[in-house]
Structure formats: C-alpha cells, structure tokens
Amino acid sequence: MASSINGNGFITTTVDELLSWGRRNALWPVTIGLACCAIEMMHAAASRFDIDRLGMIFRASPRQADVLIVAGTVVNKVAPMLKLIWDQMPEPKWCISMGGCASAGGPFPTYSTLQGVDRIIPVDVYIPGCPPTPQGLIFGLLELQRKIREKKVTRYEKAFEEFKKDLSPELLSGIGV
Amino acid sequence: MIKLKRLRRDDSLGPLESVLFLDFIKGLTITMKNLLRKPITTQYPKEKITPPKRFRGKHGHFVYDGTEPPSLQAIQGFMSFEKGKSRCVACYMCQTACPMPTLFRIEAVQMPDGTKKVVRFDMNLLNCLFCGLCVDACPVECLTMSDIHEMAVYRRSQAVIHMDDMEKIGATNAKTVRELPDRIWRNDKERETLWGKVKWNF
C-alpha cells in the first residue's frame, strides 16, 4: 500500500483500492453446474456454509455475474456453451476451476472430455479435490479475493499473458499462441 | 367389496377452527420456533468444521523414526533412509493401484554402497480422486492421507506436491489424525452404545 501511494499518486491509488474493495466483496458467481461438484457448490450456497455472508450471490444470468465456477466435467459438447457463457460475462471477470475434472480432466482421460478447462478459459484459482468440500470451495473463493486485493484488476489480455507464463514452451508452440 | 369413504372439503374445518384460525397458528408456531433457534451457519474463515477421522485429504508421508512395521524392518538394510525423512521404498505399488496413470512420479537411484534411495515422489493433486487406493496399497505404511482439504492454488504447478511437503504433512497433520479418537460421532459413548468398542488400527 505504502509503495503504491508513492508510485502512483494518492488519488489513483485510492480509487483503485475502492474499486478493488467493491469488486472483491461482491463476487457474484454464475449458476452453472456440470457434474457432482455442483452439489458441493449448492451445499456451499445453502445454510450451513452460507456464502451470502461473503457477498457472493448466485446469479441466473452471465450478464450480471463476475465469477464463473466451473464445477464438474467439461465434455467437448458443453465446452462451446461454457465458452459462450464466459464471453457473455462483463469484465472484470474471474474463473474458478473446481475439482479434478475441470482442472485436468479428472478420471476421464478420454477423447470426449476436455483435459482441463484452462484450454478454453484462463483460470484464476484451481481447487483440487474430487469433489472439493464446501470449505475447500469457500477457501478458493477467499483466495480469489486475496488475489484481487493484491493484484488489482487485470484486463482479459493481461490475464492471458500472465497465464501463458505458466504453460510450457512445447505446449504453447503446439496450440499456436 | 371395499366401501370408499367420501370426504368433503367443507367437512374438514370445524366451527372453532374456522373462526380462530388454528391452522395458521400451528404453522406460525413452527416459524417462530425456527426464528428463535440458533443459526446453523458456520462462519467459515473464523470457525471451521473438523473433518471426521477417516476423511481423505491431502497426502502425506510418514517419516523414518523407529515406528516402522515389520514389513519395513525386514528390508530397511537395503534402503538408505535418514531419520526424519520419508520411509518410502519406491515399490510403485501406489502407482499401480492408482486409477490415474499420470498422477505419480516416483524415481529412485542406487547409491554407491548398493542401497536404494528415493529421490523423487511427486503427486499431481489435480488428477487425484482422493479414493485412498494408494494408501491401502502401501506395504510399508508410508503413504497416508491427512485432513487438509483447503488446497486452492493459483497455478497448476503449485498443485503438484513433492516429497518434502508430504513429509511435513506426515509429521504434523497426519500424525495428529492418527492419534485422535474417531470423530465421526460427537462423543465416544454415543458410538459405543451403537457399535460397541471399536479399535482403530492403521
């Protein structure tokens, strides 16, 4: 905080802080569940682990949402629809890959399953687990809040550049990015 | 022949009930009860629900500290173990039992004195199903599972856990889980009335 005041000037920093505060405390996820991880996602939204406490309310429309929680197996048939939902969300937007299936294909190393949702969508937080417990999911959401607080808001292109640093050079040349 | 009794809707409400709205009061009693009850919500980051004893979470390695089973004592002369380090013997049984072919990455080398040393034991948790088959397959009681379920990471590479992480978990979380009594039931007395005395052995 102190270094950013010196670097950027007081007003810009304060507005940035304010926007970041507002964004991280009102993360609205899209209501989309693809497999059994969605059951744990519903459990996190229900009264035992009420994520409304953290300002996270499930929205039925991607136009009103900030976070895409990919909960479940992404098969090749549903991948274009998921990409469409992601494109319909207004910026700034974040993506959480919940569970093994969404993160790395899980137990389905097959022709019909997308081996990781990060092949079509840049992912901010990966949550291992099969499925993760509701507490694990809420921890992931808190980690996302921490990421927003520390990194501020990045545009889609910048986020993709950051994401590409994590990929291996062979993979990058393979997909032609 | 069975006689069917016909019920009319008008007959169900008596004169007293229709005047005093007894049904409404009955319903509102339940509402009031729930209004005055303590909320069941767990305030997650402040208070956490402890998983039961047999919860399958992040993996750990039990270390070489003198509590080895007889299966390991028989062959420990052929291994180059260190005190406080993993007691893995690189038998690849966990990898064989695992339903995912790419989850484990185990490497071992032969030391100059002829003993075997495990130099690498990586697990990609993003592929893991947490089924526990690897723990059951381990013949030397090395691989174990702790109660850690908060595993969110920012990058794929951070989801791969290495041998030193697993040694740390085996010395802390997995050890406490092993020593604690069964926590599925709220107290042991309640469990013993139902199931009798159960002895947990790993």
XYZ file of C-alpha atoms in Angstrom:
379
model
C 0.000 0.000 0.000
C 2.691 2.492 1.005
C 4.801 1.790 -2.067
C 1.803 2.081 -4.373
C 0.955 5.506 -2.890
C 4.462 6.701 -3.649
C 4.433 5.201 -7.113
C 1.031 6.068 -8.495
C -0.178 9.116 -6.668
C -2.715 9.271 -3.924
C -5.973 9.710 -5.863
C -5.399 6.918 -8.361
C -4.404 4.542 -5.625
C -7.446 5.359 -3.528
C -9.828 4.868 -6.429
C -8.099 1.602 -7.284
C -8.399 0.442 -3.694
C -12.051 1.415 -3.593
C -12.855 -0.407 -6.839
C -10.914 -3.463 -5.743
C -12.706 -3.429 -2.375
C -16.083 -3.236 -4.072
C -15.262 -5.937 -6.555
C -13.815 -8.446 -4.169
C -16.695 -8.109 -1.733
C -19.405 -8.610 -4.329
C -18.268 -11.614 -6.339
C -21.382 -12.942 -7.984
C -20.991 -16.399 -9.488
C -22.996 -17.734 -12.416
C -25.447 -20.504 -11.665
C -23.966 -23.297 -13.731
C -23.142 -26.783 -12.560
C -21.864 -29.529 -14.805
C -21.451 -32.589 -12.579
C -21.222 -33.736 -8.983
C -19.027 -30.784 -7.956
C -22.178 -28.695 -8.435
C -23.737 -30.492 -5.472
C -20.929 -29.257 -3.246
C -21.304 -25.803 -4.806
C -25.001 -25.808 -3.858
C -24.029 -27.004 -0.413
C -21.693 -24.028 -0.080
C -24.577 -21.723 -1.019
C -27.038 -23.373 1.383
C -27.496 -22.514 5.018
C -24.611 -24.447 6.557
C -21.858 -22.661 4.629
C -23.818 -19.608 3.626
C -21.641 -17.776 1.058
C -24.111 -14.894 1.030
C -22.194 -13.827 4.137
C -19.224 -13.060 1.882
C -21.352 -11.123 -0.617
C -21.488 -13.959 -3.125
C -24.946 -14.390 -4.563
C -25.602 -16.823 -7.391
C -26.963 -15.038 -10.430
C -29.024 -16.723 -13.098
C -27.606 -14.599 -15.898
C -23.970 -14.360 -17.019
C -24.529 -10.653 -17.759
C -24.840 -9.949 -14.047
C -22.034 -12.208 -12.874
C -18.348 -11.765 -12.054
C -17.137 -15.277 -11.341
C -17.508 -18.456 -13.351
C -17.217 -21.510 -11.118
C -16.603 -24.414 -13.477
C -17.983 -27.181 -11.284
C -17.676 -30.522 -12.976
C -16.566 -32.422 -16.055
C -16.279 -30.287 -19.169
C -17.032 -32.586 -22.075
C -16.391 -31.462 -25.627
C -20.089 -30.955 -26.214
C -20.575 -28.481 -23.381
C -17.281 -26.644 -23.906
C -18.620 -24.213 -26.578
C -21.555 -23.326 -24.348
C -19.230 -22.698 -21.414
C -17.043 -20.508 -23.609
C -20.164 -18.605 -24.710
C -21.169 -18.009 -21.116
C -17.656 -16.798 -20.344
C -17.762 -14.415 -23.316
C -21.139 -13.066 -22.230
C -19.853 -12.096 -18.792
C -18.859 -8.429 -18.497
C -15.347 -7.516 -17.435
C -13.794 -7.698 -14.906
C -14.401 -11.413 -14.592
C -12.692 -14.334 -12.934
C -12.814 -18.079 -13.317
C -12.507 -20.781 -10.690
C -11.803 -24.324 -11.801
C -13.382 -26.532 -9.168
C -12.410 -30.148 -8.812
C -10.170 -32.503 -10.700
C -12.365 -32.868 -13.779
C -12.478 -29.168 -14.596
C -8.819 -28.670 -13.727
C -7.179 -31.584 -15.506
C -9.797 -33.937 -16.906
C -10.006 -35.905 -13.689
C -10.671 -39.607 -14.098
C -11.666 -39.194 -17.738
C -8.542 -39.140 -19.921
C -10.754 -39.805 -22.920
C -11.490 -38.434 -26.387
C -14.725 -36.773 -25.306
C -13.540 -34.842 -22.267
C -11.735 -31.537 -22.243
C -8.479 -32.102 -20.355
C -8.680 -29.004 -18.218
C -10.929 -26.005 -18.651
C -7.866 -23.753 -18.952
C -7.596 -24.834 -22.563
C -10.514 -22.534 -23.368
C -10.783 -20.160 -20.384
C -7.990 -18.520 -18.344
C -8.366 -19.868 -14.821
C -7.565 -17.823 -11.714
C -7.874 -20.412 -8.950
C -7.610 -24.179 -9.176
C -9.227 -26.243 -6.432
C -8.073 -29.879 -6.238
C -10.469 -32.428 -4.806
C -12.948 -34.916 -6.090
C -15.189 -33.120 -5.252
C -13.741 -30.398 -3.003
C -15.612 -29.899 0.247
C -17.693 -26.723 0.631
C -14.998 -25.408 2.936
C -12.452 -26.061 0.205
C -14.562 -24.106 -2.276
C -15.009 -21.172 0.106
C -11.262 -21.209 0.730
C -10.785 -20.968 -3.023
C -13.149 -18.002 -3.180
C -11.251 -16.307 -0.352
C -8.018 -16.959 -2.239
C -9.596 -15.261 -5.247
C -10.493 -12.283 -3.046
C -6.876 -12.170 -1.892
C -5.705 -12.270 -5.499
C -7.963 -9.353 -6.428
C -6.758 -7.391 -3.411
C -3.110 -7.939 -4.228
C -3.074 -7.833 -7.999
C -5.893 -5.333 -8.526
C -7.989 -5.861 -11.633
C -6.324 -7.010 -14.822
C -7.839 -6.926 -18.259
C -8.530 -10.166 -20.077
C -5.498 -9.849 -22.369
C -3.172 -9.150 -19.456
C -4.601 -12.068 -17.536
C -3.987 -14.296 -20.534
C -0.387 -13.095 -20.793
C 0.085 -13.970 -17.119
C -1.490 -17.318 -17.707
C 0.763 -18.114 -20.648
C 3.820 -17.794 -18.414
C 2.701 -20.928 -16.619
C 2.484 -23.024 -19.762
C 5.424 -24.935 -21.137
C 7.008 -23.722 -24.417
C 6.187 -27.000 -26.193
C 2.522 -26.649 -25.350
C 2.484 -23.022 -26.485
C 4.017 -23.901 -29.855
C 1.566 -26.773 -30.137
C -1.552 -24.665 -29.783
C -0.097 -21.861 -31.876
C -0.398 -18.998 -29.420
C -66.280 -55.050 -1.798
C -64.462 -52.167 -0.184
C -66.542 -49.208 0.759
C -64.985 -45.920 -0.170
C -65.486 -43.129 2.268
C -66.116 -39.809 0.643
C -64.626 -36.767 2.226
C -65.838 -33.286 1.528
C -63.574 -30.314 1.797
C -66.144 -28.395 3.806
C -66.234 -31.094 6.498
C -62.579 -30.827 7.445
C -62.825 -27.488 9.220
C -64.874 -27.297 12.390
C -66.609 -24.109 13.527
C -63.915 -23.399 16.126
C -61.097 -23.895 13.644
C -62.663 -21.694 11.018
C -63.166 -18.854 13.479
C -59.892 -18.970 15.422
C -57.506 -19.831 12.514
C -55.956 -22.707 14.433
C -54.143 -23.998 11.343
C -52.445 -20.670 10.835
C -51.291 -20.660 14.430
C -49.915 -24.182 14.048
C -47.912 -23.135 11.033
C -46.702 -19.933 12.657
C -45.525 -21.888 15.703
C -43.018 -23.702 13.525
C -41.930 -20.398 12.011
C -41.471 -18.853 15.436
C -39.519 -21.867 16.651
C -37.100 -21.525 13.762
C -36.920 -17.778 14.255
C -35.745 -18.116 17.849
C -33.350 -21.018 17.170
C -29.614 -20.543 16.959
C -28.470 -20.287 13.316
C -26.722 -23.358 11.946
C -24.404 -21.402 9.682
C -20.683 -21.979 10.157
C -18.784 -18.705 9.980
C -16.206 -20.381 7.789
C -12.959 -18.406 7.905
C -13.381 -17.889 11.677
C -14.727 -21.273 12.707
C -14.137 -24.444 10.757
C -15.826 -27.802 10.764
C -13.349 -30.549 11.600
C -13.484 -33.397 9.129
C -14.016 -36.891 10.536
C -11.056 -39.098 11.286
C -11.289 -41.141 8.133
C -11.557 -38.097 5.875
C -9.370 -38.435 2.813
C -7.496 -35.202 2.220
C -4.033 -34.129 1.114
C -1.442 -36.876 1.079
C 1.454 -37.232 3.459
C 4.453 -39.463 4.083
C 5.151 -40.989 7.448
C 8.787 -40.498 8.301
C 11.509 -42.942 9.304
C 11.525 -42.554 13.103
C 11.614 -46.005 14.664
C 7.902 -46.844 14.414
C 8.224 -48.963 11.307
C 6.051 -52.017 10.684
C 7.759 -55.436 10.411
C 7.477 -55.351 6.617
C 9.796 -52.367 6.541
C 12.132 -53.595 9.283
C 12.862 -56.650 7.165
C 14.166 -54.642 4.224
C 15.478 -51.450 5.788
C 19.036 -52.657 5.392
C 18.695 -52.339 1.663
C 17.432 -48.761 1.812
C 19.370 -45.589 2.556
C 16.961 -43.910 4.972
C 17.564 -40.830 7.067
C 15.958 -40.061 10.397
C 13.023 -37.706 9.967
C 12.816 -38.297 6.230
C 10.294 -40.265 4.217
C 10.194 -44.036 4.647
C 9.119 -44.651 1.051
C 10.789 -47.660 -0.575
C 9.750 -46.817 -4.172
C 7.922 -50.091 -4.753
C 5.488 -48.386 -7.144
C 2.517 -50.144 -5.535
C 0.682 -46.835 -5.148
C 1.215 -46.049 -8.793
C -0.034 -49.497 -9.755
C -3.148 -49.192 -7.631
C -3.943 -45.671 -8.804
C -6.731 -45.360 -11.377
C -4.981 -42.349 -12.912
C -1.906 -43.271 -14.954
C -0.227 -39.855 -14.743
C -0.685 -38.983 -11.098
C 2.517 -40.283 -9.531
C 6.078 -39.560 -10.489
C 8.447 -41.693 -8.463
C 12.175 -42.038 -9.068
C 14.797 -43.949 -7.131
C 18.554 -44.300 -7.558
C 21.175 -46.768 -6.408
C 23.685 -45.314 -4.006
C 27.426 -46.229 -4.233
C 27.075 -48.671 -1.318
C 24.337 -50.568 -3.131
C 21.354 -49.225 -1.196
C 18.290 -47.669 -2.759
C 17.339 -44.033 -2.301
C 14.077 -42.394 -3.307
C 14.902 -39.078 -4.906
C 11.527 -38.037 -6.224
C 7.933 -38.566 -5.197
C 5.572 -36.122 -6.882
C 1.792 -36.254 -6.884
C -0.376 -34.139 -9.142
C -3.348 -33.393 -6.921
C -5.368 -32.011 -9.839
C -5.601 -35.536 -11.218
C -6.221 -37.148 -7.857
C -9.585 -38.693 -6.999
C -8.802 -38.976 -3.271
C -10.022 -42.555 -3.371
C -7.376 -43.833 -0.945
C -6.355 -46.854 -3.025
C -2.705 -45.797 -2.892
C -2.839 -45.623 0.907
C -4.299 -49.118 1.089
C -1.684 -50.416 -1.315
C 1.337 -49.045 0.559
C 3.095 -52.072 2.107
C 5.317 -50.098 4.498
C 2.682 -47.739 5.958
C 4.401 -44.731 4.447
C 1.790 -43.037 2.280
C -1.115 -41.627 4.229
C -3.855 -39.055 3.980
C -4.387 -36.090 6.270
C -7.449 -33.954 6.962
C -6.233 -30.988 4.902
C -8.959 -30.033 2.456
C -8.115 -26.399 1.737
C -5.942 -26.841 -1.313
C -6.832 -23.976 -3.642
C -3.865 -22.776 -5.719
C -3.239 -20.118 -8.346
C -1.173 -22.171 -10.770
C -1.206 -25.754 -11.982
C 2.397 -26.242 -10.929
C 1.524 -25.392 -7.332
C -0.938 -28.278 -7.195
C 1.895 -30.810 -7.554
C 3.087 -31.804 -4.097
C 6.634 -33.037 -3.588
C 8.222 -35.371 -1.102
C 9.296 -32.683 1.380
C 5.739 -31.284 1.554
C 4.408 -34.749 2.206
C 6.999 -35.415 4.912
C 5.869 -32.209 6.604
C 2.221 -33.248 6.456
C 3.061 -36.724 7.715
C 4.878 -35.276 10.718
C 2.082 -32.843 11.631
C -1.469 -33.269 10.353
C -1.463 -36.948 9.512
C 0.149 -37.779 12.848
C -2.492 -35.906 14.831
C -5.257 -37.536 12.818
C -3.743 -40.906 13.542
C -3.613 -40.287 17.287
C -7.021 -38.682 17.738
C -10.116 -40.753 18.545
C -12.742 -41.277 15.900
C -14.553 -38.025 15.249
C -17.496 -39.104 13.111
C -19.621 -39.239 16.241
C -19.847 -36.382 18.650
C -18.721 -38.489 21.582
C -17.350 -41.954 22.010
C -20.038 -43.034 24.479
C -22.779 -42.481 21.974
C -20.859 -44.515 19.444
C -20.159 -47.345 21.859
C -23.852 -47.757 22.671
C -24.469 -48.355 18.997
C -21.397 -50.152 17.753
C -19.604 -51.405 20.824
C -15.942 -50.657 21.403
C -14.171 -50.164 18.119
C -10.399 -50.304 17.962
C -8.940 -48.291 15.142
C -5.737 -49.600 13.733
C -3.853 -48.379 10.706
